XYZ file of C-alpha atoms in Angstrom:
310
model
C -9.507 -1.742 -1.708
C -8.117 -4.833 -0.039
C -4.478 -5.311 1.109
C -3.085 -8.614 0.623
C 0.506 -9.743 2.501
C 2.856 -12.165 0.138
C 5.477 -11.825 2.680
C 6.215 -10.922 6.220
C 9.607 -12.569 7.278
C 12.350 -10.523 7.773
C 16.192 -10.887 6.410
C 15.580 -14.176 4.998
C 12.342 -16.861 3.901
C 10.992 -19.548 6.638
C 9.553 -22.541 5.891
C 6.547 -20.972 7.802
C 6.696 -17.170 6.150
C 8.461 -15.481 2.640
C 9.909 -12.190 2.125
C 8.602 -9.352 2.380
C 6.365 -8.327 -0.366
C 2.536 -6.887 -0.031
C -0.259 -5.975 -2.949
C -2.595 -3.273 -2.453
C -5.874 -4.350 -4.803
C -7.918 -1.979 -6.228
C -9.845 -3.871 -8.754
C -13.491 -2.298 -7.902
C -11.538 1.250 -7.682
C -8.548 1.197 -10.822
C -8.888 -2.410 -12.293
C -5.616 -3.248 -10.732
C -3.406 -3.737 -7.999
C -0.282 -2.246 -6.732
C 2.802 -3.772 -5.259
C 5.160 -2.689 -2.865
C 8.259 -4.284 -2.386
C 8.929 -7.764 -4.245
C 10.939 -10.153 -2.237
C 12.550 -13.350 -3.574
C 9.947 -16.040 -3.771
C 7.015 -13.134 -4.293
C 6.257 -14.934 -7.810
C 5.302 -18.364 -5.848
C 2.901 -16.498 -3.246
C 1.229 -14.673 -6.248
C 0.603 -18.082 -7.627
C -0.960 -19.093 -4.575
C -3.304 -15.788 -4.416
C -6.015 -14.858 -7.330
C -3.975 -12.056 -8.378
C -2.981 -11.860 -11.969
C 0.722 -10.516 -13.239
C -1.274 -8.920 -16.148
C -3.677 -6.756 -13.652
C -0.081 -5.353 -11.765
C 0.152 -1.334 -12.588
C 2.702 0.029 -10.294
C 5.609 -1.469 -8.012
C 6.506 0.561 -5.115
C 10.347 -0.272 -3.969
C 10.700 1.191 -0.301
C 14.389 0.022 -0.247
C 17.405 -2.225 -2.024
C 18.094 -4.576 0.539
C 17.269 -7.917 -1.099
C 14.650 -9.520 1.144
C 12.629 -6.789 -0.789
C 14.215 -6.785 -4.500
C 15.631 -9.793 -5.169
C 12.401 -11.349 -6.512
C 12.157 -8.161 -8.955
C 13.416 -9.803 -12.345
C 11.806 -13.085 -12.041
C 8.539 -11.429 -11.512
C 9.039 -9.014 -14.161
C 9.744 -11.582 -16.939
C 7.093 -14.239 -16.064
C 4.599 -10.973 -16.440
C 5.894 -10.657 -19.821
C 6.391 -14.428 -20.670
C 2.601 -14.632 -19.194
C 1.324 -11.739 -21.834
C 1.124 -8.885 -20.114
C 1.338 -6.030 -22.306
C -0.177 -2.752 -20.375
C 2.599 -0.151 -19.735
C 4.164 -1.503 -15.621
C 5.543 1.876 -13.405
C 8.149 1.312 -10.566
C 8.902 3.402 -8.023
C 11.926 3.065 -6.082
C 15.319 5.054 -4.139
C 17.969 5.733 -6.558
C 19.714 2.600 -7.966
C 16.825 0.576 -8.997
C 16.620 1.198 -12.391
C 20.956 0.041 -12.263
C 19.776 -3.169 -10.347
C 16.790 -3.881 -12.729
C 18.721 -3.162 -16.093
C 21.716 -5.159 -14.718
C 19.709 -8.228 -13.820
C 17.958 -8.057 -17.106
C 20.511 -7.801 -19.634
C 22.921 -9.883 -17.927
C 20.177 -12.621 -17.971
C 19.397 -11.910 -21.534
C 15.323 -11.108 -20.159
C 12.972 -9.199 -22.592
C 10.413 -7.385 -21.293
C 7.430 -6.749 -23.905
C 5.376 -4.647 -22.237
C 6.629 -0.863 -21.112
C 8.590 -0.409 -17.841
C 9.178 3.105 -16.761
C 11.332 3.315 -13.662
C 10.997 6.346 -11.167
C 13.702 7.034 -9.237
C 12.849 9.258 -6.305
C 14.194 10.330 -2.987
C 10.600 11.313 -1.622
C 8.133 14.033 -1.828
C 4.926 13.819 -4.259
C 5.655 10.674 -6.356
C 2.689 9.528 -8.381
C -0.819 12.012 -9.034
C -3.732 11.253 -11.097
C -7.470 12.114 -11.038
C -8.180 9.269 -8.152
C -4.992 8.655 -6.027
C -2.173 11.056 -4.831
C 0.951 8.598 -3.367
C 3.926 10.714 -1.491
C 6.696 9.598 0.340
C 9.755 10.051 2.904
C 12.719 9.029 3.761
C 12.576 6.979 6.974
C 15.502 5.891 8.965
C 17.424 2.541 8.258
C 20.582 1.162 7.296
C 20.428 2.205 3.943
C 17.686 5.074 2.884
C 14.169 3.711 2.948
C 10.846 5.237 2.484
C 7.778 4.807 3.595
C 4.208 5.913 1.094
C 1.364 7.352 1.329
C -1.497 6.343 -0.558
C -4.468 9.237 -0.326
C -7.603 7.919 -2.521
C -8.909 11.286 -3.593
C -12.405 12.042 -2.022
C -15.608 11.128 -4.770
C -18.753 13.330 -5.104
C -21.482 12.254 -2.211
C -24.711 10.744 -3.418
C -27.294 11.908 -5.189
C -30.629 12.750 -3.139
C -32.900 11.118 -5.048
C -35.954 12.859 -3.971
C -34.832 16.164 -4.881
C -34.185 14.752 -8.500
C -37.566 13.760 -8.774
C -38.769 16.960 -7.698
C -36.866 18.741 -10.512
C -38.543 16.223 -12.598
C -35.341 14.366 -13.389
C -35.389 10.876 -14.373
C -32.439 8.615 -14.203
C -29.668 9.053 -17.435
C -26.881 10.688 -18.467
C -27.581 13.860 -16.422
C -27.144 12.261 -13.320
C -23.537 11.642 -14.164
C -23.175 15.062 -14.975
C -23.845 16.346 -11.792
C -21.918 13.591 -10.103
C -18.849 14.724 -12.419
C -19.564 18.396 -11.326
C -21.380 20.066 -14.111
C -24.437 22.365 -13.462
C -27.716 21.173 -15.667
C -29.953 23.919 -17.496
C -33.733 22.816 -16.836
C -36.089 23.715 -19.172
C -37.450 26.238 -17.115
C -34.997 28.286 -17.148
C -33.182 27.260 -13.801
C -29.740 26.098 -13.450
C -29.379 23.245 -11.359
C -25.873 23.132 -9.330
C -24.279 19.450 -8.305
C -24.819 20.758 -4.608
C -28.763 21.312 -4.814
C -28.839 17.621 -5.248
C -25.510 15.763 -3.612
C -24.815 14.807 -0.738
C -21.174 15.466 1.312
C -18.537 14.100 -0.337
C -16.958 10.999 0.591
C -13.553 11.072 2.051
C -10.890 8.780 0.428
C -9.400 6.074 2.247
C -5.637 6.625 3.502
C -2.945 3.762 3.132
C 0.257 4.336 4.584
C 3.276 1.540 4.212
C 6.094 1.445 6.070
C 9.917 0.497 4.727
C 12.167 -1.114 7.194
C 12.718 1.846 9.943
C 13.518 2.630 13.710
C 11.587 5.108 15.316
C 11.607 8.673 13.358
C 9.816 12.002 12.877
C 8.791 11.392 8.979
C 6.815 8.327 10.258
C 3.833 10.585 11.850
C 3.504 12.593 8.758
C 3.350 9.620 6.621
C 0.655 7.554 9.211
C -1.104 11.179 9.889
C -5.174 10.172 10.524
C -4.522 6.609 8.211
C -7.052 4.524 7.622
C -4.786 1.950 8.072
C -1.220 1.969 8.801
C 1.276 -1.136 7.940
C 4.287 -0.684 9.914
C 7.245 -3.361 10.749
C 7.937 -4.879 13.838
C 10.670 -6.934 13.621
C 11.397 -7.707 17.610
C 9.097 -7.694 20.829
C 10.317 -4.966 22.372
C 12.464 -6.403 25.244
C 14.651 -6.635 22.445
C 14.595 -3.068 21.588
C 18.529 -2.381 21.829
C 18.923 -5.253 19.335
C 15.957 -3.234 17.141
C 17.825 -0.013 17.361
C 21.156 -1.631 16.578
C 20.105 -2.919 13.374
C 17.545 -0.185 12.425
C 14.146 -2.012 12.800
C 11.669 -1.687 15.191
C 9.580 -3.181 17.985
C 5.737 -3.990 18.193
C 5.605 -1.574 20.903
C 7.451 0.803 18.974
C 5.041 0.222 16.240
C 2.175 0.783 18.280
C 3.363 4.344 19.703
C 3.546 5.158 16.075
C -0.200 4.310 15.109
C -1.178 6.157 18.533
C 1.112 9.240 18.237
C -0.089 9.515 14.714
C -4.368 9.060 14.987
C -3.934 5.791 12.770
C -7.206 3.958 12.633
C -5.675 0.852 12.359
C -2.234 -0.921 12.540
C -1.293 -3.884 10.924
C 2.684 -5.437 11.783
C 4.398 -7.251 9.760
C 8.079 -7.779 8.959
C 8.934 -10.711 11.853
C 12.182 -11.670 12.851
C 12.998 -15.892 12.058
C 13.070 -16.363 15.725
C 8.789 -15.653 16.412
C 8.584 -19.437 13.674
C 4.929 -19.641 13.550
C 1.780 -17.338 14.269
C 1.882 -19.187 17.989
C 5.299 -17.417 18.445
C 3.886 -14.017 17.047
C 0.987 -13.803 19.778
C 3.348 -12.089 22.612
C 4.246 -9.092 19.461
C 0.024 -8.793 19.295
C -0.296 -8.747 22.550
C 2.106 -6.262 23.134
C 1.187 -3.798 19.995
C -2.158 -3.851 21.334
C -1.878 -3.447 25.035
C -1.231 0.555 23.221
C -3.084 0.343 20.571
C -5.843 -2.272 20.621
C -6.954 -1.999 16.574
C -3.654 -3.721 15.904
C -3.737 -6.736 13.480
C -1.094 -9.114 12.718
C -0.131 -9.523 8.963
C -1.184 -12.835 7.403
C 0.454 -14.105 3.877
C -2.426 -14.949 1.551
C -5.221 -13.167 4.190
C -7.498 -10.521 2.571
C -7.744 -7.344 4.805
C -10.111 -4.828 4.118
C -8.959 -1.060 4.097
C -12.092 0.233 5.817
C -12.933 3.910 5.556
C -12.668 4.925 8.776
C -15.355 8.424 9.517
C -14.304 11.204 12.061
C-alpha cells in the first residue's frame, strides 16, 4: 500500500505543482489503486507515474469545487478510449453524478466500461471482505468529507513448527487454517486455526482529508491512523486568512495528527504563494515543531503507508 500525490496546489495549477488529486495503490493487496479527488490536469501526472487507467477501481470525490473535479471527464473517457473495461465506482457528496452525466452527454463521451456513482453524505460508504472506507462531513465552504480507509486485519502466521509436529506438510490445508477452518487429523483430533497461528495482523489505517478548517469529525476520522493526509493551505501566521476561507494551517494540521494519535502526517494542499518546495520548508518546519513525523506531500513521490504497531 503506497500513496502517491498527482497534485498538491491549491485553487488553481503552478507551473511548479497541479491540482489536487492523490492515488492510494494497492496492487500487492487488491490489484488496483484508488483515487481520491481528480483535479484538472490529473490525466497528465498519471502519464508521468506507472499507474495504469485500466488498474483504477474506485474514485473517492471529497468535494465539487473544481480544483478537485474538473479533471473528472477527461480522465474518465481516456480510461475508456485506453480499453478499460472492469466495472469503475465513484464516490462523491450529492451532485456528482449531475456534474458527471452533464459533462458527458453534453460532450457526446461514451464510457464502455460500467460507472456506478455513489452519492453519499457520510457514514459507512464502501465494505468488502478486505477494506471498510467511512466518512464525514468536515467543515468548508461547501460540504466536504474526509475517508477513512481501515484495511481489515489478516490471520497471523502460521507456526511452522507446530505444523510439523502435527505431521503437516505444506498444501492446501495450510490455507485452510489461514482462512479459518478447523482440520480433522487422522487421529481423530481436530486441529483449530489458533493451535497453529499466530496474532493477527492489524490492518493499516488511511485517513484523507477534504479541504477543511479545524472541526470535531476530523479526530474521529484520523483516530490512531497509520497515516493521516491532511491540508495545509497557509503557515499559520496566516491563520485568520485560513479560517476566512475555510482551509487550514500546518500548525493547525499538526494539532490534528497530535490530538488524534496519528502515526504520521503528511500536508498537502499549498497555497500559490509557498512556489517551490524551498518556499514550503517554513510549513514543515512548523507542522513538525508539534508533530515531528510530519512529511511534506511530493507529486510523483512514492510514500509508503507503514503499519505502525502499538
Amino acid at each position: 500500500m503506497e500513496l502517491e500525490f498527482l497534485g498538491t496546489n491549491a485553487g488553481v495549477p503552478s507551473l511548479q505543482r497541479n491540482v489536487t488529486s492523490m492515488a492510494l495503490r494497492m496492487y500487492e493487496e487488491r490489484r488496483s489503486f484508488w483515487m481520491f479527488d481528480c483535479g484538472e490536469g490529473t490525466q497528465h501526472q498519471i502519464l508521468r507515474s506507472s499507474l495504469k487507467l485500466s488498474k483504477l477501481e474506485k474514485i473517492f470525490i471529497t468535494h465539487l469545487h473544481g480544483d478537485h473535479i474538473f479533471g473528472l471527464p477527461g480522465l474518465l473517457s481516456s480510461r475508456s478510449n485506453q480499453g478499460g473495461t472492469t466495472p469503475l465506482q465513484l464516490y462523491g457528496p450529492p451532485g456528482i453524478k449531475k456534474y458527471i452525466d452533464t459533462s458527458l452527454t453534453v460532450s457526446q463521451s461514451r464510457i464502455e466500461f460500467e460507472l456506478e456513482v455513489n452519492e453519499h453524505t457520510g457514514g459507512v460508504i464502501f465494505e468488502d471482505g478486505e477494506v471498510r472506507v467511512e466518512s464525514r462531513l468536515l467543515e468548508h465552504r461547501i460540504d466536504s468529507y474526509g475517508y477513512r480507509i481501515m484495511e481489515k486485519d489478516k490471520p497471523g502466521s502460521l507456526d511452522l513448527k507446530r505444523m510439523a509436529e502435527y505431521g503437516l506438510k505444506p498444501g492446501p490445508i495450510y490455507g485452510r487454517l489461514k482462512r479459518g477452518e478447523s482440520i480433522a487429523l487422522e487421529d481423530g483430533r481436530v486441529l483449530t486455526p489458533a493451535d497453529v497461528l499466530g496474532a493477527p495482523k492489524k490492518g493499516r489505517v488511511v485517513t484523507i482529508l477534504g479541504d477543511t478548517r479545524p472541526c470535531a469529525n476530523v479526530l474521529p476520522l484520523a483516530e490512531q491512523a497509520d497515516l493521516l493526509v491532511h491540508e495545509a493551505t497557509f503557515l499559520h501566521e496566516l491563520h485568520e486568512t485560513a479560517h476566512n476561507y475555510h482551509h487550514s494551517t500546518a500548525l493547525q494540521a499538526a494539532e490534528a495528527a497530535r490530538d488524534a494519535g496519528a502515526k504520521e502526517l503528511i500536508i498537502t494542499h499549498f497555497s500559490s504563494r509557498y512556489k517551490d518546495m524551498e518556499h514550503l520548508q517554513p510549513l514543515l518546519a512548523e507542522a513538525r515543531s508539534l508533530f515531528p513525523k510530519t512529511l511534506l506531500a511530493e507529486e510523483l513521490v512514492l510514500f509508503p503507508v507503514t503499519r505502525h504497531e502499538e
